[in-house]
Amino acid sequence: MSATAETVGVAAELDRELTERLREGGHRVTSQRLLVHRAVHEQQRHLTAEQVLGSVSQALPSISLPTIYATLELLEDLGLVRRVSTGTGALLFESRRTPHAHAACRRCGQIVDVPAPQIDPDAFAGARAAGFAPEEAQLIVFGLCNACRAAG
Ligand SMILES: [Zn+2]
Ligand SMILES: [Zn+2]
């Protein structure tokens, strides 16, 4: 299979999954929703809404940043995109939905995924004891990345 055919296959699979979820939720299937969803999933990293805008703006020249945010929020509600709080003010979106933690460089802002299948069950138990219904926890390890440490 050529790389092109493979890319088309992945996009078709992503479109199929989103179309199914949108219909289940009674939402319209639009090309902008399909393209934003593809953009987040195809890049396999942590993206700001501005970066998502940049990657779809060629195909959708009239799309605005508020529309990107609204679309990302809808995808988040559908469970297809995860919002990452970095603690540094930047809001990032990612497609990886399996539980994991993040390491964030406090100097350059680089974010990497860290395997951590069990994020603090004690915190969940504590939240339950305080009357909350816990949904998810995010763990961020702050420090300096390799490049920033090397730069001194
Ligand atoms: Zn760094
Ligand atoms: Zn991540």
PDB file of N, CA, C and O in Angstrom, residues 13-84:
ATOM      1  N   GLU A  13     -11.262   6.480   8.016  1.00  0.00           N
ATOM      2  CA  GLU A  13     -11.593   5.831   9.287  1.00  0.00           C
ATOM      3  C   GLU A  13     -11.946   6.885  10.354  1.00  0.00           C
ATOM      4  O   GLU A  13     -12.905   6.729  11.101  1.00  0.00           O
ATOM      5  N   LEU A  14     -11.160   7.984  10.390  1.00  0.00           N
ATOM      6  CA  LEU A  14     -11.440   9.071  11.336  1.00  0.00           C
ATOM      7  C   LEU A  14     -12.803   9.701  11.039  1.00  0.00           C
ATOM      8  O   LEU A  14     -13.586   9.969  11.947  1.00  0.00           O
ATOM      9  N   ASP A  15     -13.068   9.928   9.748  1.00  0.00           N
ATOM     10  CA  ASP A  15     -14.349  10.532   9.345  1.00  0.00           C
ATOM     11  C   ASP A  15     -15.522   9.632   9.735  1.00  0.00           C
ATOM     12  O   ASP A  15     -16.551  10.105  10.197  1.00  0.00           O
ATOM     13  N   ARG A  16     -15.317   8.332   9.562  1.00  0.00           N
ATOM     14  CA  ARG A  16     -16.384   7.384   9.866  1.00  0.00           C
ATOM     15  C   ARG A  16     -16.706   7.411  11.371  1.00  0.00           C
ATOM     16  O   ARG A  16     -17.856   7.456  11.778  1.00  0.00           O
ATOM     17  N   GLU A  17     -15.627   7.427  12.194  1.00  0.00           N
ATOM     18  CA  GLU A  17     -15.833   7.435  13.640  1.00  0.00           C
ATOM     19  C   GLU A  17     -16.557   8.715  14.082  1.00  0.00           C
ATOM     20  O   GLU A  17     -17.498   8.676  14.866  1.00  0.00           O
ATOM     21  N   LEU A  18     -16.093   9.866  13.551  1.00  0.00           N
ATOM     22  CA  LEU A  18     -16.711  11.136  13.942  1.00  0.00           C
ATOM     23  C   LEU A  18     -18.162  11.215  13.470  1.00  0.00           C
ATOM     24  O   LEU A  18     -19.033  11.651  14.224  1.00  0.00           O
ATOM     25  N   THR A  19     -18.416  10.796  12.241  1.00  0.00           N
ATOM     26  CA  THR A  19     -19.773  10.833  11.691  1.00  0.00           C
ATOM     27  C   THR A  19     -20.727  10.041  12.581  1.00  0.00           C
ATOM     28  O   THR A  19     -21.814  10.503  12.927  1.00  0.00           O
ATOM     29  N   GLU A  20     -20.263   8.874  13.015  1.00  0.00           N
ATOM     30  CA  GLU A  20     -21.072   8.031  13.893  1.00  0.00           C
ATOM     31  C   GLU A  20     -21.397   8.753  15.207  1.00  0.00           C
ATOM     32  O   GLU A  20     -22.540   8.807  15.646  1.00  0.00           O
ATOM     33  N   ARG A  21     -20.344   9.347  15.822  1.00  0.00           N
ATOM     34  CA  ARG A  21     -20.547  10.020  17.112  1.00  0.00           C
ATOM     35  C   ARG A  21     -21.442  11.246  16.978  1.00  0.00           C
ATOM     36  O   ARG A  21     -22.265  11.521  17.855  1.00  0.00           O
ATOM     37  N   LEU A  22     -21.243  12.007  15.903  1.00  0.00           N
ATOM     38  CA  LEU A  22     -22.059  13.206  15.702  1.00  0.00           C
ATOM     39  C   LEU A  22     -23.530  12.812  15.554  1.00  0.00           C
ATOM     40  O   LEU A  22     -24.409  13.417  16.170  1.00  0.00           O
ATOM     41  N   ARG A  23     -23.785  11.792  14.763  1.00  0.00           N
ATOM     42  CA  ARG A  23     -25.178  11.370  14.539  1.00  0.00           C
ATOM     43  C   ARG A  23     -25.804  10.864  15.830  1.00  0.00           C
ATOM     44  O   ARG A  23     -26.947  11.196  16.138  1.00  0.00           O
ATOM     45  N   GLU A  24     -25.031  10.086  16.594  1.00  0.00           N
ATOM     46  CA  GLU A  24     -25.534   9.575  17.886  1.00  0.00           C
ATOM     47  C   GLU A  24     -25.958  10.726  18.794  1.00  0.00           C
ATOM     48  O   GLU A  24     -26.926  10.622  19.519  1.00  0.00           O
ATOM     49  N   GLY A  25     -25.169  11.829  18.743  1.00  0.00           N
ATOM     50  CA  GLY A  25     -25.447  12.967  19.618  1.00  0.00           C
ATOM     51  C   GLY A  25     -26.427  13.957  19.008  1.00  0.00           C
ATOM     52  O   GLY A  25     -26.689  15.005  19.589  1.00  0.00           O
ATOM     53  N   GLY A  26     -26.935  13.659  17.816  1.00  0.00           N
ATOM     54  CA  GLY A  26     -27.875  14.557  17.163  1.00  0.00           C
ATOM     55  C   GLY A  26     -27.229  15.814  16.592  1.00  0.00           C
ATOM     56  O   GLY A  26     -27.878  16.842  16.434  1.00  0.00           O
ATOM     57  N   HIS A  27     -25.912  15.746  16.294  1.00  0.00           N
ATOM     58  CA  HIS A  27     -25.206  16.892  15.724  1.00  0.00           C
ATOM     59  C   HIS A  27     -25.087  16.739  14.219  1.00  0.00           C
ATOM     60  O   HIS A  27     -25.047  15.625  13.706  1.00  0.00           O
ATOM     61  N   ARG A  28     -24.959  17.874  13.549  1.00  0.00           N
ATOM     62  CA  ARG A  28     -24.777  17.831  12.103  1.00  0.00           C
ATOM     63  C   ARG A  28     -23.342  17.428  11.764  1.00  0.00           C
ATOM     64  O   ARG A  28     -22.400  17.743  12.485  1.00  0.00           O
ATOM     65  N   VAL A  29     -23.184  16.722  10.667  1.00  0.00           N
ATOM     66  CA  VAL A  29     -21.854  16.376  10.164  1.00  0.00           C
ATOM     67  C   VAL A  29     -21.454  17.476   9.181  1.00  0.00           C
ATOM     68  O   VAL A  29     -22.117  17.665   8.168  1.00  0.00           O
ATOM     69  N   THR A  30     -20.406  18.235   9.505  1.00  0.00           N
ATOM     70  CA  THR A  30     -19.966  19.311   8.610  1.00  0.00           C
ATOM     71  C   THR A  30     -18.510  19.078   8.223  1.00  0.00           C
ATOM     72  O   THR A  30     -17.771  18.392   8.944  1.00  0.00           O
ATOM     73  N   SER A  31     -18.109  19.667   7.097  1.00  0.00           N
ATOM     74  CA  SER A  31     -16.725  19.459   6.664  1.00  0.00           C
ATOM     75  C   SER A  31     -15.756  20.081   7.661  1.00  0.00           C
ATOM     76  O   SER A  31     -14.664  19.569   7.869  1.00  0.00           O
ATOM     77  N   GLN A  32     -16.147  21.187   8.308  1.00  0.00           N
ATOM     78  CA  GLN A  32     -15.197  21.766   9.265  1.00  0.00           C
ATOM     79  C   GLN A  32     -14.991  20.862  10.482  1.00  0.00           C
ATOM     80  O   GLN A  32     -13.884  20.741  10.983  1.00  0.00           O
ATOM     81  N   ARG A  33     -16.054  20.205  10.919  1.00  0.00           N
ATOM     82  CA  ARG A  33     -15.892  19.266  12.044  1.00  0.00           C
ATOM     83  C   ARG A  33     -14.997  18.096  11.637  1.00  0.00           C
ATOM     84  O   ARG A  33     -14.130  17.672  12.401  1.00  0.00           O
ATOM     85  N   LEU A  34     -15.199  17.601  10.431  1.00  0.00           N
ATOM     86  CA  LEU A  34     -14.381  16.474   9.961  1.00  0.00           C
ATOM     87  C   LEU A  34     -12.910  16.882   9.850  1.00  0.00           C
ATOM     88  O   LEU A  34     -12.009  16.143  10.266  1.00  0.00           O
ATOM     89  N   LEU A  35     -12.658  18.087   9.331  1.00  0.00           N
ATOM     90  CA  LEU A  35     -11.273  18.507   9.115  1.00  0.00           C
ATOM     91  C   LEU A  35     -10.548  18.838  10.424  1.00  0.00           C
ATOM     92  O   LEU A  35      -9.369  18.528  10.579  1.00  0.00           O
ATOM     93  N   VAL A  36     -11.261  19.454  11.366  1.00  0.00           N
ATOM     94  CA  VAL A  36     -10.638  19.753  12.666  1.00  0.00           C
ATOM     95  C   VAL A  36     -10.291  18.446  13.385  1.00  0.00           C
ATOM     96  O   VAL A  36      -9.196  18.284  13.932  1.00  0.00           O
ATOM     97  N   HIS A  37     -11.203  17.494  13.329  1.00  0.00           N
ATOM     98  CA  HIS A  37     -10.979  16.189  13.952  1.00  0.00           C
ATOM     99  C   HIS A  37      -9.769  15.496  13.327  1.00  0.00           C
ATOM    100  O   HIS A  37      -8.892  14.986  14.031  1.00  0.00           O
ATOM    101  N   ARG A  38      -9.692  15.550  11.992  1.00  0.00           N
ATOM    102  CA  ARG A  38      -8.542  14.941  11.312  1.00  0.00           C
ATOM    103  C   ARG A  38      -7.248  15.633  11.716  1.00  0.00           C
ATOM    104  O   ARG A  38      -6.235  14.972  11.940  1.00  0.00           O
ATOM    105  N   ALA A  39      -7.288  16.959  11.792  1.00  0.00           N
ATOM    106  CA  ALA A  39      -6.069  17.727  12.101  1.00  0.00           C
ATOM    107  C   ALA A  39      -5.498  17.307  13.453  1.00  0.00           C
ATOM    108  O   ALA A  39      -4.289  17.116  13.604  1.00  0.00           O
ATOM    109  N   VAL A  40      -6.376  17.156  14.455  1.00  0.00           N
ATOM    110  CA  VAL A  40      -5.888  16.802  15.795  1.00  0.00           C
ATOM    111  C   VAL A  40      -5.346  15.371  15.811  1.00  0.00           C
ATOM    112  O   VAL A  40      -4.322  15.086  16.421  1.00  0.00           O
ATOM    113  N   HIS A  41      -6.020  14.469  15.088  1.00  0.00           N
ATOM    114  CA  HIS A  41      -5.606  13.065  15.133  1.00  0.00           C
ATOM    115  C   HIS A  41      -4.407  12.746  14.256  1.00  0.00           C
ATOM    116  O   HIS A  41      -3.623  11.878  14.583  1.00  0.00           O
ATOM    117  N   GLU A  42      -4.281  13.463  13.148  1.00  0.00           N
ATOM    118  CA  GLU A  42      -3.196  13.116  12.232  1.00  0.00           C
ATOM    119  C   GLU A  42      -1.850  13.605  12.736  1.00  0.00           C
ATOM    120  O   GLU A  42      -0.820  13.074  12.367  1.00  0.00           O
ATOM    121  N   GLN A  43      -1.858  14.626  13.587  1.00  0.00           N
ATOM    122  CA  GLN A  43      -0.568  15.180  13.986  1.00  0.00           C
ATOM    123  C   GLN A  43       0.030  14.514  15.216  1.00  0.00           C
ATOM    124  O   GLN A  43       1.208  14.678  15.481  1.00  0.00           O
ATOM    125  N   GLN A  44      -0.802  13.769  15.967  1.00  0.00           N
ATOM    126  CA  GLN A  44      -0.276  12.989  17.089  1.00  0.00           C
ATOM    127  C   GLN A  44       0.613  13.782  18.031  1.00  0.00           C
ATOM    128  O   GLN A  44       1.681  13.354  18.426  1.00  0.00           O
ATOM    129  N   ARG A  45       0.212  15.007  18.347  1.00  0.00           N
ATOM    130  CA  ARG A  45       0.946  15.716  19.383  1.00  0.00           C
ATOM    131  C   ARG A  45      -0.012  16.677  20.072  1.00  0.00           C
ATOM    132  O   ARG A  45      -1.210  16.585  19.879  1.00  0.00           O
ATOM    133  N   HIS A  46       0.507  17.558  20.878  1.00  0.00           N
ATOM    134  CA  HIS A  46      -0.325  18.466  21.642  1.00  0.00           C
ATOM    135  C   HIS A  46      -0.414  19.781  20.897  1.00  0.00           C
ATOM    136  O   HIS A  46       0.603  20.414  20.647  1.00  0.00           O
ATOM    137  N   LEU A  47      -1.609  20.165  20.537  1.00  0.00           N
ATOM    138  CA  LEU A  47      -1.791  21.318  19.664  1.00  0.00           C
ATOM    139  C   LEU A  47      -2.589  22.420  20.354  1.00  0.00           C
ATOM    140  O   LEU A  47      -3.558  22.139  21.066  1.00  0.00           O
ATOM    141  N   THR A  48      -2.223  23.669  20.082  1.00  0.00           N
ATOM    142  CA  THR A  48      -3.063  24.790  20.507  1.00  0.00           C
ATOM    143  C   THR A  48      -4.156  24.960  19.458  1.00  0.00           C
ATOM    144  O   THR A  48      -4.034  24.471  18.323  1.00  0.00           O
ATOM    145  N   ALA A  49      -5.216  25.681  19.835  1.00  0.00           N
ATOM    146  CA  ALA A  49      -6.297  25.948  18.877  1.00  0.00           C
ATOM    147  C   ALA A  49      -5.738  26.718  17.672  1.00  0.00           C
ATOM    148  O   ALA A  49      -6.171  26.507  16.541  1.00  0.00           O
ATOM    149  N   GLU A  50      -4.754  27.585  17.906  1.00  0.00           N
ATOM    150  CA  GLU A  50      -4.140  28.355  16.815  1.00  0.00           C
ATOM    151  C   GLU A  50      -3.430  27.416  15.830  1.00  0.00           C
ATOM    152  O   GLU A  50      -3.483  27.624  14.625  1.00  0.00           O
ATOM    153  N   GLN A  51      -2.765  26.395  16.344  1.00  0.00           N
ATOM    154  CA  GLN A  51      -2.087  25.433  15.464  1.00  0.00           C
ATOM    155  C   GLN A  51      -3.102  24.623  14.661  1.00  0.00           C
ATOM    156  O   GLN A  51      -2.867  24.315  13.492  1.00  0.00           O
ATOM    157  N   VAL A  52      -4.221  24.279  15.287  1.00  0.00           N
ATOM    158  CA  VAL A  52      -5.275  23.566  14.565  1.00  0.00           C
ATOM    159  C   VAL A  52      -5.805  24.474  13.454  1.00  0.00           C
ATOM    160  O   VAL A  52      -5.970  24.046  12.309  1.00  0.00           O
ATOM    161  N   LEU A  53      -6.012  25.744  13.797  1.00  0.00           N
ATOM    162  CA  LEU A  53      -6.473  26.716  12.789  1.00  0.00           C
ATOM    163  C   LEU A  53      -5.491  26.753  11.620  1.00  0.00           C
ATOM    164  O   LEU A  53      -5.897  26.709  10.459  1.00  0.00           O
ATOM    165  N   GLY A  54      -4.197  26.813  11.934  1.00  0.00           N
ATOM    166  CA  GLY A  54      -3.179  26.861  10.892  1.00  0.00           C
ATOM    167  C   GLY A  54      -3.226  25.648   9.980  1.00  0.00           C
ATOM    168  O   GLY A  54      -3.033  25.770   8.771  1.00  0.00           O
ATOM    169  N   SER A  55      -3.518  24.480  10.539  1.00  0.00           N
ATOM    170  CA  SER A  55      -3.473  23.288   9.697  1.00  0.00           C
ATOM    171  C   SER A  55      -4.745  23.080   8.880  1.00  0.00           C
ATOM    172  O   SER A  55      -4.737  22.311   7.927  1.00  0.00           O
ATOM    173  N   VAL A  56      -5.845  23.757   9.234  1.00  0.00           N
ATOM    174  CA  VAL A  56      -7.059  23.594   8.411  1.00  0.00           C
ATOM    175  C   VAL A  56      -7.359  24.830   7.564  1.00  0.00           C
ATOM    176  O   VAL A  56      -8.273  24.809   6.748  1.00  0.00           O
ATOM    177  N   SER A  57      -6.579  25.906   7.754  1.00  0.00           N
ATOM    178  CA  SER A  57      -6.954  27.174   7.108  1.00  0.00           C
ATOM    179  C   SER A  57      -6.823  27.126   5.587  1.00  0.00           C
ATOM    180  O   SER A  57      -7.489  27.882   4.889  1.00  0.00           O
ATOM    181  N   GLN A  58      -5.983  26.237   5.081  1.00  0.00           N
ATOM    182  CA  GLN A  58      -5.874  26.140   3.623  1.00  0.00           C
ATOM    183  C   GLN A  58      -7.164  25.544   3.028  1.00  0.00           C
ATOM    184  O   GLN A  58      -7.690  26.039   2.035  1.00  0.00           O
ATOM    185  N   ALA A  59      -7.653  24.485   3.687  1.00  0.00           N
ATOM    186  CA  ALA A  59      -8.873  23.841   3.209  1.00  0.00           C
ATOM    187  C   ALA A  59     -10.122  24.661   3.555  1.00  0.00           C
ATOM    188  O   ALA A  59     -11.119  24.615   2.842  1.00  0.00           O
ATOM    189  N   LEU A  60     -10.040  25.405   4.676  1.00  0.00           N
ATOM    190  CA  LEU A  60     -11.200  26.177   5.143  1.00  0.00           C
ATOM    191  C   LEU A  60     -10.774  27.620   5.402  1.00  0.00           C
ATOM    192  O   LEU A  60     -10.620  28.031   6.549  1.00  0.00           O
ATOM    193  N   PRO A  61     -10.561  28.414   4.353  1.00  0.00           N
ATOM    194  CA  PRO A  61      -9.994  29.754   4.528  1.00  0.00           C
ATOM    195  C   PRO A  61     -10.845  30.696   5.380  1.00  0.00           C
ATOM    196  O   PRO A  61     -10.310  31.631   5.967  1.00  0.00           O
ATOM    197  N   SER A  62     -12.150  30.439   5.496  1.00  0.00           N
ATOM    198  CA  SER A  62     -12.978  31.398   6.240  1.00  0.00           C
ATOM    199  C   SER A  62     -13.209  30.978   7.693  1.00  0.00           C
ATOM    200  O   SER A  62     -13.907  31.670   8.430  1.00  0.00           O
ATOM    201  N   ILE A  63     -12.612  29.884   8.136  1.00  0.00           N
ATOM    202  CA  ILE A  63     -12.869  29.414   9.505  1.00  0.00           C
ATOM    203  C   ILE A  63     -12.163  30.341  10.506  1.00  0.00           C
ATOM    204  O   ILE A  63     -11.055  30.805  10.268  1.00  0.00           O
ATOM    205  N   SER A  64     -12.847  30.621  11.637  1.00  0.00           N
ATOM    206  CA  SER A  64     -12.295  31.539  12.642  1.00  0.00           C
ATOM    207  C   SER A  64     -11.827  30.763  13.873  1.00  0.00           C
ATOM    208  O   SER A  64     -12.229  29.617  14.094  1.00  0.00           O
ATOM    209  N   LEU A  65     -11.011  31.442  14.684  1.00  0.00           N
ATOM    210  CA  LEU A  65     -10.511  30.805  15.908  1.00  0.00           C
ATOM    211  C   LEU A  65     -11.651  30.417  16.866  1.00  0.00           C
ATOM    212  O   LEU A  65     -11.630  29.305  17.414  1.00  0.00           O
ATOM    213  N   PRO A  66     -12.664  31.294  17.082  1.00  0.00           N
ATOM    214  CA  PRO A  66     -13.769  30.870  17.955  1.00  0.00           C
ATOM    215  C   PRO A  66     -14.476  29.607  17.447  1.00  0.00           C
ATOM    216  O   PRO A  66     -14.909  28.771  18.251  1.00  0.00           O
ATOM    217  N   THR A  67     -14.570  29.459  16.132  1.00  0.00           N
ATOM    218  CA  THR A  67     -15.183  28.244  15.579  1.00  0.00           C
ATOM    219  C   THR A  67     -14.309  27.031  15.860  1.00  0.00           C
ATOM    220  O   THR A  67     -14.804  25.942  16.170  1.00  0.00           O
ATOM    221  N   ILE A  68     -12.983  27.222  15.771  1.00  0.00           N
ATOM    222  CA  ILE A  68     -12.063  26.120  16.094  1.00  0.00           C
ATOM    223  C   ILE A  68     -12.258  25.690  17.550  1.00  0.00           C
ATOM    224  O   ILE A  68     -12.386  24.499  17.855  1.00  0.00           O
ATOM    225  N   TYR A  69     -12.314  26.684  18.449  1.00  0.00           N
ATOM    226  CA  TYR A  69     -12.522  26.364  19.871  1.00  0.00           C
ATOM    227  C   TYR A  69     -13.840  25.617  20.081  1.00  0.00           C
ATOM    228  O   TYR A  69     -13.894  24.613  20.791  1.00  0.00           O
ATOM    229  N   ALA A  70     -14.908  26.138  19.456  1.00  0.00           N
ATOM    230  CA  ALA A  70     -16.229  25.514  19.617  1.00  0.00           C
ATOM    231  C   ALA A  70     -16.210  24.085  19.090  1.00  0.00           C
ATOM    232  O   ALA A  70     -16.783  23.173  19.694  1.00  0.00           O
ATOM    233  N   THR A  71     -15.511  23.873  17.973  1.00  0.00           N
ATOM    234  CA  THR A  71     -15.443  22.532  17.380  1.00  0.00           C
ATOM    235  C   THR A  71     -14.636  21.595  18.280  1.00  0.00           C
ATOM    236  O   THR A  71     -15.026  20.447  18.511  1.00  0.00           O
ATOM    237  N   LEU A  72     -13.510  22.097  18.807  1.00  0.00           N
ATOM    238  CA  LEU A  72     -12.689  21.273  19.702  1.00  0.00           C
ATOM    239  C   LEU A  72     -13.478  20.903  20.963  1.00  0.00           C
ATOM    240  O   LEU A  72     -13.373  19.784  21.467  1.00  0.00           O
ATOM    241  N   GLU A  73     -14.277  21.861  21.469  1.00  0.00           N
ATOM    242  CA  GLU A  73     -15.089  21.567  22.653  1.00  0.00           C
ATOM    243  C   GLU A  73     -16.139  20.502  22.364  1.00  0.00           C
ATOM    244  O   GLU A  73     -16.394  19.627  23.189  1.00  0.00           O
ATOM    245  N   LEU A  74     -16.724  20.580  21.176  1.00  0.00           N
ATOM    246  CA  LEU A  74     -17.699  19.552  20.794  1.00  0.00           C
ATOM    247  C   LEU A  74     -17.015  18.184  20.704  1.00  0.00           C
ATOM    248  O   LEU A  74     -17.521  17.184  21.223  1.00  0.00           O
ATOM    249  N   LEU A  75     -15.825  18.151  20.087  1.00  0.00           N
ATOM    250  CA  LEU A  75     -15.092  16.882  19.964  1.00  0.00           C
ATOM    251  C   LEU A  75     -14.718  16.345  21.348  1.00  0.00           C
ATOM    252  O   LEU A  75     -14.723  15.138  21.584  1.00  0.00           O
ATOM    253  N   GLU A  76     -14.421  17.262  22.265  1.00  0.00           N
ATOM    254  CA  GLU A  76     -14.102  16.867  23.635  1.00  0.00           C
ATOM    255  C   GLU A  76     -15.342  16.249  24.296  1.00  0.00           C
ATOM    256  O   GLU A  76     -15.246  15.198  24.929  1.00  0.00           O
ATOM    257  N   ASP A  77     -16.491  16.898  24.131  1.00  0.00           N
ATOM    258  CA  ASP A  77     -17.741  16.360  24.692  1.00  0.00           C
ATOM    259  C   ASP A  77     -18.050  14.982  24.126  1.00  0.00           C
ATOM    260  O   ASP A  77     -18.635  14.139  24.810  1.00  0.00           O
ATOM    261  N   LEU A  78     -17.682  14.756  22.888  1.00  0.00           N
ATOM    262  CA  LEU A  78     -17.949  13.459  22.252  1.00  0.00           C
ATOM    263  C   LEU A  78     -16.894  12.419  22.634  1.00  0.00           C
ATOM    264  O   LEU A  78     -16.963  11.273  22.215  1.00  0.00           O
ATOM    265  N   GLY A  79     -15.881  12.856  23.389  1.00  0.00           N
ATOM    266  CA  GLY A  79     -14.846  11.931  23.843  1.00  0.00           C
ATOM    267  C   GLY A  79     -13.796  11.610  22.792  1.00  0.00           C
ATOM    268  O   GLY A  79     -13.087  10.607  22.898  1.00  0.00           O
ATOM    269  N   LEU A  80     -13.675  12.476  21.776  1.00  0.00           N
ATOM    270  CA  LEU A  80     -12.741  12.185  20.688  1.00  0.00           C
ATOM    271  C   LEU A  80     -11.439  12.974  20.806  1.00  0.00           C
ATOM    272  O   LEU A  80     -10.474  12.693  20.099  1.00  0.00           O
ATOM    273  N   VAL A  81     -11.439  13.967  21.673  1.00  0.00           N
ATOM    274  CA  VAL A  81     -10.278  14.827  21.842  1.00  0.00           C
ATOM    275  C   VAL A  81     -10.163  15.105  23.329  1.00  0.00           C
ATOM    276  O   VAL A  81     -11.163  15.140  24.036  1.00  0.00           O
ATOM    277  N   ARG A  82      -8.940  15.246  23.788  1.00  0.00           N
ATOM    278  CA  ARG A  82      -8.730  15.491  25.200  1.00  0.00           C
ATOM    279  C   ARG A  82      -8.078  16.862  25.354  1.00  0.00           C
ATOM    280  O   ARG A  82      -7.193  17.227  24.586  1.00  0.00           O
ATOM    281  N   ARG A  83      -8.531  17.610  26.348  1.00  0.00           N
ATOM    282  CA  ARG A  83      -7.963  18.917  26.628  1.00  0.00           C
ATOM    283  C   ARG A  83      -6.865  18.742  27.664  1.00  0.00           C
ATOM    284  O   ARG A  83      -7.051  18.030  28.644  1.00  0.00           O
ATOM    285  N   VAL A  84      -5.728  19.351  27.452  1.00  0.00           N
ATOM    286  CA  VAL A  84      -4.613  19.223  28.382  1.00  0.00           C
ATOM    287  C   VAL A  84      -4.386  20.565  29.062  1.00  0.00           C
ATOM    288  O   VAL A  84      -4.180  21.575  28.393  1.00  0.00           O
TER     289      VAL A  84
END
